[in-house]
Coordinates of N, CA and C in Angstrom, one line a residue:
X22 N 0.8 -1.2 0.0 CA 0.0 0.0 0.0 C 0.9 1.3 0.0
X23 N 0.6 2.3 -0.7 CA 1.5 3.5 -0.5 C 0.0 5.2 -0.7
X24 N 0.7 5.9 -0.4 CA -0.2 6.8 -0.8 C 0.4 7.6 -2.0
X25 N -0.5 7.9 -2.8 CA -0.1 8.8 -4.1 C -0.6 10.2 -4.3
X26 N 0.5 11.0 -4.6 CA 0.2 12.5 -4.4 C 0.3 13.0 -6.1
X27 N -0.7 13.6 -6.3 CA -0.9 14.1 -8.2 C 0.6 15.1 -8.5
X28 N 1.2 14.8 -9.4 CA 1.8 15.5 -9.5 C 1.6 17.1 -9.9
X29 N 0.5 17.0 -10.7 CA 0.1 18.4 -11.0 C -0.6 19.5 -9.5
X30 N -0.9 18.2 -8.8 CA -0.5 19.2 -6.9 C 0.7 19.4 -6.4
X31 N 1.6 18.4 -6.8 CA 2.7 18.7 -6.3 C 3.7 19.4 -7.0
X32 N 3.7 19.5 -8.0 CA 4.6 20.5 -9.0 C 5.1 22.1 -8.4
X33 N 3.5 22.6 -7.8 CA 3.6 24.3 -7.3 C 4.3 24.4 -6.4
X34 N 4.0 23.3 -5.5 CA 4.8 23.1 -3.9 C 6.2 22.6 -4.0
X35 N 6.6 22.0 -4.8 CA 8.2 21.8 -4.8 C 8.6 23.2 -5.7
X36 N 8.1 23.8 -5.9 CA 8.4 25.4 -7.0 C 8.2 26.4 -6.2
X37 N 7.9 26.2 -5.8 CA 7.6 27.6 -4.3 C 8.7 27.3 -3.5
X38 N 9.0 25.8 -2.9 CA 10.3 25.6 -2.1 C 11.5 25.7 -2.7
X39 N 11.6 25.6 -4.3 CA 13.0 25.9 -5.0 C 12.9 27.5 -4.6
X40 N 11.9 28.3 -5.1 CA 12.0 29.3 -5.1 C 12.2 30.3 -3.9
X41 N 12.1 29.6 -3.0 CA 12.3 30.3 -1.3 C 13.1 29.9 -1.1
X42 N 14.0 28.6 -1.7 CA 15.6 28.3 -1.3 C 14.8 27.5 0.3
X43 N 13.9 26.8 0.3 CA 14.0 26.1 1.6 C 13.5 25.0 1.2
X44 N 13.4 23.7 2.6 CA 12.7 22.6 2.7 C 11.2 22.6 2.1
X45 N 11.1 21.0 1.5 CA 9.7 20.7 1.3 C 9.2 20.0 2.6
X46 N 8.1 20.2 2.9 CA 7.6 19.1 4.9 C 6.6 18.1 3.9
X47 N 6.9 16.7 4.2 CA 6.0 15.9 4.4 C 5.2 16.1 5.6
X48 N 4.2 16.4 6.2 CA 3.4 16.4 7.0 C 2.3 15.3 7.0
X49 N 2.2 14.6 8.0 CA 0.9 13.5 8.8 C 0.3 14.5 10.0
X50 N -0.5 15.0 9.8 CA -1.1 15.6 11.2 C -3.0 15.2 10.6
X51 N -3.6 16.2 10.2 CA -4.8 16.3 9.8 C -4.6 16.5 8.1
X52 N -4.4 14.7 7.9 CA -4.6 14.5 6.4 C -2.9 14.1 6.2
X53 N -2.7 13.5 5.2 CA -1.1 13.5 4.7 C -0.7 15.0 3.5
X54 N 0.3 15.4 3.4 CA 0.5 16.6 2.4 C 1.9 16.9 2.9
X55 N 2.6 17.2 1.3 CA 3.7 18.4 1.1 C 3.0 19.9 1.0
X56 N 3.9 20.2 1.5 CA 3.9 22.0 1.8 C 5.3 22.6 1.9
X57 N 5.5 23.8 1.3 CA 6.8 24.6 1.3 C 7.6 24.8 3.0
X58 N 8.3 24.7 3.2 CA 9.0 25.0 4.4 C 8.5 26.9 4.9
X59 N 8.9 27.4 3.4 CA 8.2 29.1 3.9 C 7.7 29.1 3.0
X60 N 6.2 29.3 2.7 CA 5.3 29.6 2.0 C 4.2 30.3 2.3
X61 N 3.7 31.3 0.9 CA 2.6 32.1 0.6 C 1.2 32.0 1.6
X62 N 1.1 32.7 2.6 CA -0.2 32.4 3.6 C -0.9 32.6 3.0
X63 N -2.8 31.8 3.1 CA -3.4 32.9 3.0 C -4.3 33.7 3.9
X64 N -5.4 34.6 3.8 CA -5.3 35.4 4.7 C -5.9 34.8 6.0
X65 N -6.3 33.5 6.3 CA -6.9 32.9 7.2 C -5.5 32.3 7.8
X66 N -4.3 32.4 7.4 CA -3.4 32.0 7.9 C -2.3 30.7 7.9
X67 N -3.4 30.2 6.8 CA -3.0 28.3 6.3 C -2.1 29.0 5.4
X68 N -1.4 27.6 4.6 CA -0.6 27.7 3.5 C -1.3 27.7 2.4
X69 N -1.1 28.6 1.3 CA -1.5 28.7 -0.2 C -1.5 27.6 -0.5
X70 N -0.3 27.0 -0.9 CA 0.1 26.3 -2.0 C 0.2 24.6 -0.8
X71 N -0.8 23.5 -0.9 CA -0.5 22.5 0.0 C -1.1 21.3 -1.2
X72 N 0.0 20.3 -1.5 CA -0.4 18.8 -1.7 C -0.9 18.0 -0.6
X73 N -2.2 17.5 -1.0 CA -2.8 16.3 -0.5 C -2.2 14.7 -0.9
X74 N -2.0 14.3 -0.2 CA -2.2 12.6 -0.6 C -3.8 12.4 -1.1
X75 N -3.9 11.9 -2.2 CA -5.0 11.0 -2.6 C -5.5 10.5 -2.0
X76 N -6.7 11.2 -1.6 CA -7.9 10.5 -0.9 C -7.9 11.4 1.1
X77 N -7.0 11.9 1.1 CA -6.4 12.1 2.4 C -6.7 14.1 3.5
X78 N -7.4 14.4 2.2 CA -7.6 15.7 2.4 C -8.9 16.1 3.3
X79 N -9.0 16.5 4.9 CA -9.7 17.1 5.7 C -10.7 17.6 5.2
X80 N -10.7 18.6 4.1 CA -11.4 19.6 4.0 C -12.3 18.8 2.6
X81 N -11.8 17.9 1.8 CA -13.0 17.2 0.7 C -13.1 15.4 1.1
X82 N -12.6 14.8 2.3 CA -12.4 13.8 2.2 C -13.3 13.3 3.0
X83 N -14.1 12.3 3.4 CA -14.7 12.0 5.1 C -13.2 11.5 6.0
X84 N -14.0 11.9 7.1 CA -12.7 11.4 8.1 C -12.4 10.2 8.7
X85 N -13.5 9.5 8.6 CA -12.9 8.1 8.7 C -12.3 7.4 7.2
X86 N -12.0 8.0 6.6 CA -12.3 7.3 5.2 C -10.2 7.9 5.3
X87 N -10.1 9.2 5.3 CA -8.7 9.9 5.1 C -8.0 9.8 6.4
X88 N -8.7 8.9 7.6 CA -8.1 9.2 8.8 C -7.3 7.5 8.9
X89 N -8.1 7.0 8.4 CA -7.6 5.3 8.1 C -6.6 5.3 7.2
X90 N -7.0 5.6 6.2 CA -5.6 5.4 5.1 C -4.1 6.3 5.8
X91 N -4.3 7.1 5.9 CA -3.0 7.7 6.5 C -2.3 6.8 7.9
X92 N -3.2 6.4 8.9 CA -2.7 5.8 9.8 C -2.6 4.3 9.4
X93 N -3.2 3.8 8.1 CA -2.4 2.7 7.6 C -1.0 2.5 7.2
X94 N -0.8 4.1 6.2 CA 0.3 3.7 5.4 C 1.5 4.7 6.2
X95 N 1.0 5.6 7.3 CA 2.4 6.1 8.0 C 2.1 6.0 9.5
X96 N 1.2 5.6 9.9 CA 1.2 5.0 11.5 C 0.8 6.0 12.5
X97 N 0.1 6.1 13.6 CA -0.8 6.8 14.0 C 0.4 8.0 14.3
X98 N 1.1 8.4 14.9 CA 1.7 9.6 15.3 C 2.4 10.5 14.1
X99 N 2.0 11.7 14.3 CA 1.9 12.8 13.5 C 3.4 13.4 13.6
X100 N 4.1 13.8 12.2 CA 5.5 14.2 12.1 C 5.2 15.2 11.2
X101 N 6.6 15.5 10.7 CA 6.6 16.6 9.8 C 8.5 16.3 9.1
X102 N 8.5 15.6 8.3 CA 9.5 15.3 7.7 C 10.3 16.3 6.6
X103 N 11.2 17.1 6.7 CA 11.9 17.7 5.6 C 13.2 17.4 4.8
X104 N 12.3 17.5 3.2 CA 13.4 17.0 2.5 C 13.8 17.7 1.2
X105 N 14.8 18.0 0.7 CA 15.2 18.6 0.0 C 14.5 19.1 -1.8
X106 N 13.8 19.9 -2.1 CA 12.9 20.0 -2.9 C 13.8 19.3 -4.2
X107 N 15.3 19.5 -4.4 CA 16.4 19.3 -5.3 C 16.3 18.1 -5.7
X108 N 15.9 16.6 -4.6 CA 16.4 15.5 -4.7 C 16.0 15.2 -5.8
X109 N 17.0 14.3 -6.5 CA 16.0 13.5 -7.8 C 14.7 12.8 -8.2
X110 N 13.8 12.9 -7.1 CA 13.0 12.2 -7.3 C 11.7 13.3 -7.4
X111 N 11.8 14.6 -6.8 CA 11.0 15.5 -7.0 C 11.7 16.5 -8.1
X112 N 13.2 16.5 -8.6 CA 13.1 16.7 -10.0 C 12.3 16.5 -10.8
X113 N 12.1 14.9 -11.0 CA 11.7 14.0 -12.1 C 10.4 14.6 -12.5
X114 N 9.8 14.5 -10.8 CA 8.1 15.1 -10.3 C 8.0 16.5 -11.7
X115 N 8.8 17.2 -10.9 CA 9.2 18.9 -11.8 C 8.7 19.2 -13.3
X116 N 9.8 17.6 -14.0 CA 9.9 17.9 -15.0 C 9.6 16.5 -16.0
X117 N 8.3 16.5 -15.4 CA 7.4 14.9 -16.1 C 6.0 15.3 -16.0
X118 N 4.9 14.1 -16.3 CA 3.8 14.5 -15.5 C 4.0 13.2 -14.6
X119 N 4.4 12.9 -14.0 CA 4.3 12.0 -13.4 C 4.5 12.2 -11.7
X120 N 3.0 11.4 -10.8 CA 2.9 11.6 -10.1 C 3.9 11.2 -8.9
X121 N 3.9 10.7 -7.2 CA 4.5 10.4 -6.3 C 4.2 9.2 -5.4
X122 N 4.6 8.2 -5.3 CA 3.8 7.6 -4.3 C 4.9 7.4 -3.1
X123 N 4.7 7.4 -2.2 CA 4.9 7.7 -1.0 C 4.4 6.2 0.3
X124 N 5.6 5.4 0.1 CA 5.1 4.1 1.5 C 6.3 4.4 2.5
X125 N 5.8 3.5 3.2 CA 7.1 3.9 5.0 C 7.1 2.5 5.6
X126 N 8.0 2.4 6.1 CA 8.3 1.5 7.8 C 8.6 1.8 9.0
X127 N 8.7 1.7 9.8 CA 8.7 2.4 11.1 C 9.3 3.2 11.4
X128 N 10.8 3.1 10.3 CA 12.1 3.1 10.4 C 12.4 4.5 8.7
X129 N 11.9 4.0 7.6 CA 11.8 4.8 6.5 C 10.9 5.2 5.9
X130 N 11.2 6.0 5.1 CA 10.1 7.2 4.0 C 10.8 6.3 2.8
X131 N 10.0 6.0 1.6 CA 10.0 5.6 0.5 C 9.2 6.1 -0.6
X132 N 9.7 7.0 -1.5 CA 9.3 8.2 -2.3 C 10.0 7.9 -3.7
X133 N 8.4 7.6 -4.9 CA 8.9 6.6 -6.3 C 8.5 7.7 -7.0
X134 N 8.7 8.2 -8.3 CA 7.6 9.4 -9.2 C 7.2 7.5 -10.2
X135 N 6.0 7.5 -10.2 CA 5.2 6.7 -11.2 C 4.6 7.5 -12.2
X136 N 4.1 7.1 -13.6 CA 3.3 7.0 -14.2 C 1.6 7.5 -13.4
X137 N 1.1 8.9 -13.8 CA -0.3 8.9 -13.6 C -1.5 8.1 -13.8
X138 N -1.9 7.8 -13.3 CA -3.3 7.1 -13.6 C -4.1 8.1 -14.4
X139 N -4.9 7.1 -14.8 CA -5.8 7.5 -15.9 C -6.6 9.0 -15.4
X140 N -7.3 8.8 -14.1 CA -8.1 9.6 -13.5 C -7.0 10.5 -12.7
X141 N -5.7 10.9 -12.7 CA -5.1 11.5 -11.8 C -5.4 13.0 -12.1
X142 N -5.9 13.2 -13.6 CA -5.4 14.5 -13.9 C -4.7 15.2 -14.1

């Protein structure tokens, strides 16, 4: 099982973190998502620019539905992982359409760029 993030969500968010010269955060709190390290507020105070994992987003998802899959595939406690927007695998992300999937072990983060699905958009 892994979770998959669209690339055309995640394209802006690794381009805002090239462009601020900072980290991208995996975040697990309320929903799974990348977000810029320093990015664009808006005026409510959230971040502009935030990737969801597939299926995992608070605000269009039910909560038992985005609260399960997340605590399947990265385990019930909440982090915030930062990693370099440069690496080659969010290059590829950059400069393809191709989306992210995203599995873990207790121990590691495991981050593939795949081929989009039909329905990814």
């Amino acid at each position: 099982m892994s979770l998959r993030f669209k690339g055309a969500d995640l394209r802006p968010v690794l381009a805002e973190a090239i462009v601020n010269q900072c980290n991208v955060i995996l975040a697990k709190d309320q929903g799974a998502y990348f977000l810029a390290e320093r990015g664009e507020r808006r005026t409510d105070g959230r971040q502009k620019l935030i990737a969801y994992a597939v299926g995992c987003n608070p605000d269009t998802d039910p909560f038992d539905d985005w609260w399960e899959l997340v605590r399947a595939e990265l385990g019930g406690d909440d982090f915030g992982e930062f990693l370099d927007p440069k690496d080659g695998v969010f290059t590829r992300i950059l400069n393809s359409e191709d989306d992210l999937e995203v599995s873990a072990t207790e121990t590691q983060l495991f981050l593939q760029a795949v081929e989009p699905t039909k329905n990814s958009g």
